[in-house]
Amino acid sequence: MGEYGIMQGQHVAIVWDSSSPTEALKDLVDKIQALVGADNRVCVENINQLSQSAHKESSFDVILAGIVPGSTAQHSAEVLAEIARILKPGGRVLLKEPVVTESGNDSRIKTAAKLPTALTLSGLVEVKELQKEALTPEEAQSAQEHLGYQGKDLLIVQIEGRKPNFEVGSSSQLKLSFGKKPGPSGKPSVDPATAKLWTLSASDMNDEEMDLLDSDDLLDSEDLKKPDPLSLRTPSCKEMGKKKACKNCTCGLAEELEQEKKSSQPKSACGNCYLGDAFRCASCPYLGMPAFKPGEKILLKENQLHDA
């Protein structure tokens, strides 16, 4: 097995960022190509363009991220999730990243404890720290230029993780049987110990050690109060705001609406009904009646109640 655990014939992706020295990146690519052989099995991707590279799921056996000497790349949750997506089941990721020893004001830089957690949350397993060391002068200068961090508590951590031996979202049918095997009588057999546990005999009722709950103790003072009869009465249709009586009305709204209909004045179409027959139309309900004052209540027979 070669350097970084890479073998011939494997597909490898190298993820770099703006902090990666150009010559160091070129030397790493040449070294990995020599390990895997020809046939374009090495892919080089910028960390900011990784999600737009349109790689298919399970494309690479190994991914090297931040491994370029001198690099101080920071790997976001989105980048780690994309790395996990394009790794083959069982594939490995080797990652280097500067971390701080304690949580500070700069949220961009993870602590040494949070970096393994970030890889685990991205879907990787068997995450383990391989190396932790102080920054070289070149790496310290790079952290200052690209991260804007001038503290002296930075360390470089190399960490490894694997993708599980199945694809994300894959499914497999489980053969489970929860049914009880039938006994000699054809009925499901019952464990005697289980049956005894749920059986209460007459002797158990007389056992002083048997703690039985009094059902009256389940009631409190509020449960024993007699309810107010008004609270048990069903509200009428009118109290509920209904303007139309329901079928088979028993609350009296139907009779009330019928009475209002009988006592209401018919609507005049011309407005001249009160002047007398000479001013009334042929369908006027007041035909044959003497003139009356406007607004005066006139009682009509049942067969005369229709709109004029």
GROMACS .gro file of C-alpha atoms in nm:
model
  308
    1MET     CA    1   0.000   0.000   0.000
    2GLY     CA    2   0.142   0.338  -0.102
    3GLU     CA    3   0.152   0.675   0.071
    4TYR     CA    4  -0.182   0.791   0.220
    5GLY     CA    5  -0.301   0.431   0.191
    6ILE     CA    6  -0.361   0.471  -0.183
    7MET     CA    7  -0.334   0.168  -0.412
    8GLN     CA    8  -0.296   0.134  -0.785
    9GLY     CA    9  -0.616   0.156  -0.985
   10GLN     CA   10  -0.804   0.365  -0.728
   11HIS     CA   11  -0.987   0.686  -0.816
   12VAL     CA   12  -0.859   0.978  -0.606
   13ALA     CA   13  -0.981   1.336  -0.565
   14ILE     CA   14  -0.754   1.613  -0.435
   15VAL     CA   15  -0.937   1.913  -0.285
   16TRP     CA   16  -0.739   2.238  -0.263
   17ASP     CA   17  -0.810   2.602  -0.181
   18SER     CA   18  -0.647   2.943  -0.236
   19SER     CA   19  -0.406   2.884   0.051
   20SER     CA   20  -0.253   2.580  -0.125
   21PRO     CA   21   0.090   2.664  -0.274
   22THR     CA   22   0.088   2.600  -0.649
   23GLU     CA   23   0.414   2.405  -0.663
   24ALA     CA   24   0.319   2.192  -0.362
   25LEU     CA   25  -0.017   2.112  -0.525
   26LYS     CA   26   0.155   2.010  -0.851
   27ASP     CA   27   0.403   1.786  -0.666
   28LEU     CA   28   0.119   1.614  -0.474
   29VAL     CA   29  -0.080   1.549  -0.793
   30ASP     CA   30   0.228   1.397  -0.963
   31LYS     CA   31   0.293   1.176  -0.661
   32ILE     CA   32  -0.067   1.047  -0.646
   33GLN     CA   33  -0.075   0.984  -1.023
   34ALA     CA   34   0.235   0.771  -0.989
   35LEU     CA   35   0.061   0.564  -0.719
   36VAL     CA   36  -0.269   0.499  -0.900
   37GLY     CA   37  -0.134   0.467  -1.254
   38ALA     CA   38  -0.254   0.629  -1.574
   39ASP     CA   39  -0.611   0.653  -1.716
   40ASN     CA   40  -0.692   0.990  -1.553
   41ARG     CA   41  -0.775   0.845  -1.213
   42VAL     CA   42  -0.677   1.162  -1.025
   43CYS     CA   43  -0.921   1.455  -1.010
   44VAL     CA   44  -0.821   1.798  -0.873
   45GLU     CA   45  -1.104   2.019  -0.741
   46ASN     CA   46  -1.112   2.365  -0.583
   47ILE     CA   47  -1.293   2.357  -0.250
   48ASN     CA   48  -1.527   2.640  -0.355
   49GLN     CA   49  -1.627   2.462  -0.677
   50LEU     CA   50  -1.664   2.109  -0.537
   51SER     CA   51  -2.043   2.114  -0.514
   52GLN     CA   52  -2.070   2.253  -0.870
   53SER     CA   53  -1.837   1.989  -1.020
   54ALA     CA   54  -2.132   1.754  -1.085
   55HIS     CA   55  -1.954   1.437  -0.976
   56LYS     CA   56  -2.181   1.136  -0.949
   57GLU     CA   57  -2.240   0.964  -0.618
   58SER     CA   58  -1.977   0.708  -0.519
   59SER     CA   59  -1.713   0.833  -0.763
   60PHE     CA   60  -1.390   0.814  -0.559
   61ASP     CA   61  -1.209   0.557  -0.348
   62VAL     CA   62  -0.999   0.818  -0.165
   63ILE     CA   63  -1.038   1.195  -0.118
   64LEU     CA   64  -0.749   1.410   0.005
   65ALA     CA   65  -0.872   1.743   0.144
   66GLY     CA   66  -0.636   2.010   0.274
   67ILE     CA   67  -0.345   1.767   0.238
   68VAL     CA   68  -0.138   1.999   0.015
   69PRO     CA   69   0.167   2.105   0.222
   70GLY     CA   70   0.124   2.463   0.341
   71SER     CA   71  -0.256   2.459   0.301
   72THR     CA   72  -0.480   2.602   0.578
   73ALA     CA   73  -0.815   2.513   0.421
   74GLN     CA   74  -1.133   2.525   0.629
   75HIS     CA   75  -1.395   2.262   0.543
   76SER     CA   76  -1.756   2.372   0.590
   77ALA     CA   77  -2.045   2.137   0.665
   78GLU     CA   78  -2.155   2.164   0.299
   79VAL     CA   79  -1.808   2.065   0.174
   80LEU     CA   80  -1.791   1.767   0.412
   81ALA     CA   81  -2.139   1.653   0.305
   82GLU     CA   82  -2.035   1.670  -0.062
   83ILE     CA   83  -1.718   1.473   0.013
   84ALA     CA   84  -1.929   1.204   0.181
   85ARG     CA   85  -2.164   1.198  -0.119
   86ILE     CA   86  -1.899   1.143  -0.386
   87LEU     CA   87  -1.704   0.885  -0.184
   88LYS     CA   88  -1.766   0.522  -0.270
   89PRO     CA   89  -1.913   0.303   0.006
   90GLY     CA   90  -1.615   0.204   0.220
   91GLY     CA   91  -1.408   0.487   0.070
   92ARG     CA   92  -1.165   0.696   0.279
   93VAL     CA   93  -1.114   1.067   0.330
   94LEU     CA   94  -0.787   1.210   0.460
   95LEU     CA   95  -0.825   1.569   0.578
   96LYS     CA   96  -0.594   1.830   0.728
   97GLU     CA   97  -0.724   2.148   0.885
   98PRO     CA   98  -0.597   2.410   1.131
   99VAL     CA   99  -0.786   2.409   1.462
  100VAL     CA  100  -0.775   2.608   1.783
  101THR     CA  101  -0.715   2.450   2.122
  102GLU     CA  102  -1.011   2.632   2.278
  103SER     CA  103  -1.325   2.790   2.138
  104GLY     CA  104  -1.269   3.157   2.064
  105ASN     CA  105  -1.443   3.447   1.894
  106ASP     CA  106  -1.358   3.325   1.541
  107SER     CA  107  -1.639   3.080   1.458
  108ARG     CA  108  -1.478   2.991   1.121
  109ILE     CA  109  -1.206   2.789   1.291
  110LYS     CA  110  -1.314   2.467   1.462
  111THR     CA  111  -1.172   2.335   1.784
  112ALA     CA  112  -0.979   2.008   1.791
  113ALA     CA  113  -1.283   1.844   1.953
  114LYS     CA  114  -1.538   1.974   1.699
  115LEU     CA  115  -1.353   1.866   1.384
  116PRO     CA  116  -1.418   1.489   1.433
  117THR     CA  117  -1.780   1.570   1.518
  118ALA     CA  118  -1.818   1.764   1.192
  119LEU     CA  119  -1.698   1.461   0.992
  120THR     CA  120  -1.934   1.230   1.180
  121LEU     CA  121  -2.231   1.460   1.120
  122SER     CA  122  -2.153   1.459   0.746
  123GLY     CA  123  -2.216   1.082   0.740
  124LEU     CA  124  -1.865   0.943   0.783
  125VAL     CA  125  -1.778   0.665   1.028
  126GLU     CA  126  -1.463   0.536   1.199
  127VAL     CA  127  -1.344   0.896   1.233
  128LYS     CA  128  -1.007   0.914   1.406
  129GLU     CA  129  -0.731   1.165   1.456
  130LEU     CA  130  -0.403   1.063   1.295
  131GLN     CA  131  -0.173   1.353   1.376
  132LYS     CA  132  -0.171   1.686   1.561
  133GLU     CA  133   0.120   1.925   1.541
  134ALA     CA  134   0.213   2.290   1.552
  135LEU     CA  135   0.198   2.500   1.237
  136THR     CA  136   0.512   2.545   1.033
  137PRO     CA  137   0.619   2.907   0.972
  138GLU     CA  138   0.477   2.882   0.620
  139GLU     CA  139   0.142   2.751   0.750
  140ALA     CA  140   0.128   3.020   1.020
  141GLN     CA  141   0.185   3.286   0.752
  142SER     CA  142  -0.087   3.127   0.535
  143ALA     CA  143  -0.335   3.124   0.828
  144GLN     CA  144  -0.265   3.491   0.886
  145GLU     CA  145  -0.316   3.580   0.519
  146HIS     CA  146  -0.614   3.360   0.430
  147LEU     CA  147  -0.792   3.322   0.765
  148GLY     CA  148  -0.700   3.655   0.920
  149TYR     CA  149  -0.606   3.471   1.239
  150GLN     CA  150  -0.305   3.593   1.434
  151GLY     CA  151  -0.337   3.382   1.747
  152LYS     CA  152  -0.065   3.144   1.860
  153ASP     CA  153  -0.296   2.859   1.965
  154LEU     CA  154  -0.342   2.708   1.617
  155LEU     CA  155  -0.261   2.343   1.549
  156ILE     CA  156  -0.272   2.136   1.231
  157VAL     CA  157  -0.480   1.819   1.269
  158GLN     CA  158  -0.481   1.530   1.023
  159ILE     CA  159  -0.792   1.317   1.050
  160GLU     CA  160  -0.938   1.015   0.870
  161GLY     CA  161  -1.291   0.892   0.812
  162ARG     CA  162  -1.470   0.630   0.608
  163LYS     CA  163  -1.799   0.616   0.427
  164PRO     CA  164  -2.027   0.332   0.547
  165ASN     CA  165  -2.042   0.021   0.326
  166PHE     CA  166  -2.377   0.131   0.186
  167GLU     CA  167  -2.502   0.426  -0.013
  168VAL     CA  168  -2.695   0.704   0.155
  169GLY     CA  169  -3.068   0.643   0.103
  170SER     CA  170  -3.027   0.273   0.017
  171SER     CA  171  -3.272   0.023   0.164
  172SER     CA  172  -3.280  -0.347   0.231
  173GLN     CA  173  -3.569  -0.572   0.326
  174LEU     CA  174  -3.543  -0.720   0.673
  175LYS     CA  175  -3.676  -1.067   0.734
  176LEU     CA  176  -3.840  -1.039   1.075
  177SER     CA  177  -4.088  -1.277   1.232
  178PHE     CA  178  -4.270  -1.165   1.543
  179GLY     CA  179  -4.542  -1.434   1.528
  180LYS     CA  180  -4.572  -1.693   1.801
  181LYS     CA  181  -4.519  -2.051   1.701
  182PRO     CA  182  -4.843  -2.251   1.747
  183GLY     CA  183  -4.859  -2.509   2.025
  184PRO     CA  184  -4.996  -2.862   2.007
  185SER     CA  185  -5.354  -2.729   2.010
  186GLY     CA  186  -5.292  -2.504   1.711
  187LYS     CA  187  -5.302  -2.188   1.924
  188PRO     CA  188  -4.995  -1.967   1.978
  189SER     CA  189  -4.793  -2.090   2.274
  190VAL     CA  190  -4.765  -1.863   2.578
  191ASP     CA  191  -4.465  -1.837   2.804
  192PRO     CA  192  -4.580  -1.963   3.150
  193ALA     CA  193  -4.374  -1.698   3.327
  194THR     CA  194  -4.539  -1.425   3.121
  195ALA     CA  195  -4.887  -1.566   3.183
  196LYS     CA  196  -4.825  -1.579   3.558
  197LEU     CA  197  -4.706  -1.220   3.558
  198TRP     CA  198  -5.040  -1.098   3.418
  199THR     CA  199  -5.266  -1.330   3.619
  200LEU     CA  200  -5.435  -1.213   3.942
  201SER     CA  201  -5.587  -1.493   4.150
  202ALA     CA  202  -5.828  -1.485   4.446
  203SER     CA  203  -5.543  -1.555   4.687
  204ASP     CA  204  -5.362  -1.251   4.558
  205MET     CA  205  -5.658  -1.035   4.659
  206ASN     CA  206  -5.615  -1.148   5.023
  207ASP     CA  207  -5.240  -1.103   5.023
  208GLU     CA  208  -5.146  -0.818   5.259
  209GLU     CA  209  -4.842  -0.742   5.046
  210MET     CA  210  -5.061  -0.687   4.738
  211ASP     CA  211  -5.104  -0.311   4.699
  212LEU     CA  212  -5.444  -0.244   4.540
  213LEU     CA  213  -5.552   0.102   4.430
  214ASP     CA  214  -5.887   0.235   4.554
  215SER     CA  215  -6.080   0.368   4.256
  216ASP     CA  216  -6.229   0.648   4.469
  217ASP     CA  217  -5.880   0.785   4.519
  218LEU     CA  218  -5.873   0.867   4.146
  219LEU     CA  219  -6.148   1.129   4.198
  220ASP     CA  220  -6.073   1.474   4.338
  221SER     CA  221  -6.310   1.729   4.493
  222GLU     CA  222  -6.390   1.887   4.155
  223ASP     CA  223  -6.506   1.551   4.016
  224LEU     CA  224  -6.756   1.511   4.305
  225LYS     CA  225  -6.929   1.849   4.255
  226LYS     CA  226  -7.278   1.847   4.103
  227PRO     CA  227  -7.272   2.023   3.767
  228ASP     CA  228  -7.481   2.334   3.701
  229PRO     CA  229  -7.792   2.234   3.497
  230LEU     CA  230  -7.742   2.540   3.274
  231SER     CA  231  -7.399   2.412   3.174
  232LEU     CA  232  -7.556   2.086   3.053
  233ARG     CA  233  -7.824   2.257   2.839
  234THR     CA  234  -7.770   2.252   2.466
  235PRO     CA  235  -7.774   2.610   2.331
  236SER     CA  236  -8.057   2.701   2.096
  237CYS     CA  237  -8.004   2.777   1.728
  238LYS     CA  238  -8.061   3.147   1.796
  239GLU     CA  239  -7.803   3.151   2.078
  240MET     CA  240  -7.556   2.993   1.840
  241GLY     CA  241  -7.611   3.278   1.594
  242LYS     CA  242  -7.809   3.083   1.335
  243LYS     CA  243  -8.052   3.283   1.120
  244LYS     CA  244  -8.223   2.982   0.968
  245ALA     CA  245  -8.394   2.704   1.161
  246CYS     CA  246  -8.259   2.356   1.110
  247LYS     CA  247  -8.473   2.064   1.001
  248ASN     CA  248  -8.695   1.922   1.278
  249CYS     CA  249  -8.622   2.232   1.490
  250THR     CA  250  -8.711   2.182   1.858
  251CYS     CA  251  -8.569   2.503   2.010
  252GLY     CA  252  -8.853   2.729   1.891
  253LEU     CA  253  -8.662   2.920   1.625
  254ALA     CA  254  -8.876   2.778   1.343
  255GLU     CA  255  -9.201   2.899   1.512
  256GLU     CA  256  -9.044   3.238   1.583
  257LEU     CA  257  -8.942   3.287   1.222
  258GLU     CA  258  -9.286   3.178   1.100
  259GLN     CA  259  -9.455   3.432   1.330
  260GLU     CA  260  -9.227   3.708   1.205
  261LYS     CA  261  -9.317   3.616   0.848
  262LYS     CA  262  -9.689   3.644   0.918
  263SER     CA  263  -9.662   3.978   1.097
  264SER     CA  264  -9.433   4.140   0.842
  265GLN     CA  265  -9.563   4.387   0.584
  266PRO     CA  266  -9.537   4.282   0.217
  267LYS     CA  267  -9.289   4.479   0.013
  268SER     CA  268  -9.439   4.727  -0.231
  269ALA     CA  269  -9.294   4.729  -0.582
  270CYS     CA  270  -9.433   5.072  -0.678
  271GLY     CA  271  -9.454   5.251  -0.344
  272ASN     CA  272  -9.806   5.380  -0.419
  273CYS     CA  273 -10.013   5.106  -0.254
  274TYR     CA  274 -10.131   5.335   0.031
  275LEU     CA  275 -10.295   5.581  -0.215
  276GLY     CA  276 -10.582   5.348  -0.313
  277ASP     CA  277 -10.685   5.112  -0.596
  278ALA     CA  278 -10.641   5.380  -0.863
  279PHE     CA  279 -10.265   5.379  -0.797
  280ARG     CA  280 -10.222   5.004  -0.736
  281CYS     CA  281 -10.089   4.749  -0.988
  282ALA     CA  282 -10.282   4.436  -1.090
  283SER     CA  283 -10.093   4.206  -0.849
  284CYS     CA  284 -10.106   4.442  -0.549
  285PRO     CA  285 -10.212   4.258  -0.229
  286TYR     CA  286 -10.397   4.571  -0.114
  287LEU     CA  287 -10.649   4.569  -0.406
  288GLY     CA  288 -11.001   4.629  -0.280
  289MET     CA  289 -10.884   4.784   0.044
  290PRO     CA  290 -10.929   5.153   0.129
  291ALA     CA  291 -10.635   5.391   0.121
  292PHE     CA  292 -10.418   5.410   0.431
  293LYS     CA  293 -10.142   5.623   0.575
  294PRO     CA  294  -9.777   5.542   0.482
  295GLY     CA  295  -9.627   5.310   0.747
  296GLU     CA  296  -9.965   5.212   0.888
  297LYS     CA  297  -9.982   4.840   0.980
  298ILE     CA  298 -10.230   4.656   0.758
  299LEU     CA  299 -10.339   4.297   0.835
  300LEU     CA  300 -10.370   4.076   0.529
  301LYS     CA  301 -10.512   3.730   0.488
  302GLU     CA  302 -10.275   3.436   0.447
  303ASN     CA  303 -10.342   3.402   0.073
  304GLN     CA  304 -10.253   3.770   0.022
  305LEU     CA  305  -9.897   3.745   0.160
  306HIS     CA  306  -9.676   3.782  -0.147
  307ASP     CA  307  -9.455   4.053  -0.295
  308ALA     CA  308  -9.638   4.323  -0.482
   0.00000   0.00000   0.00000
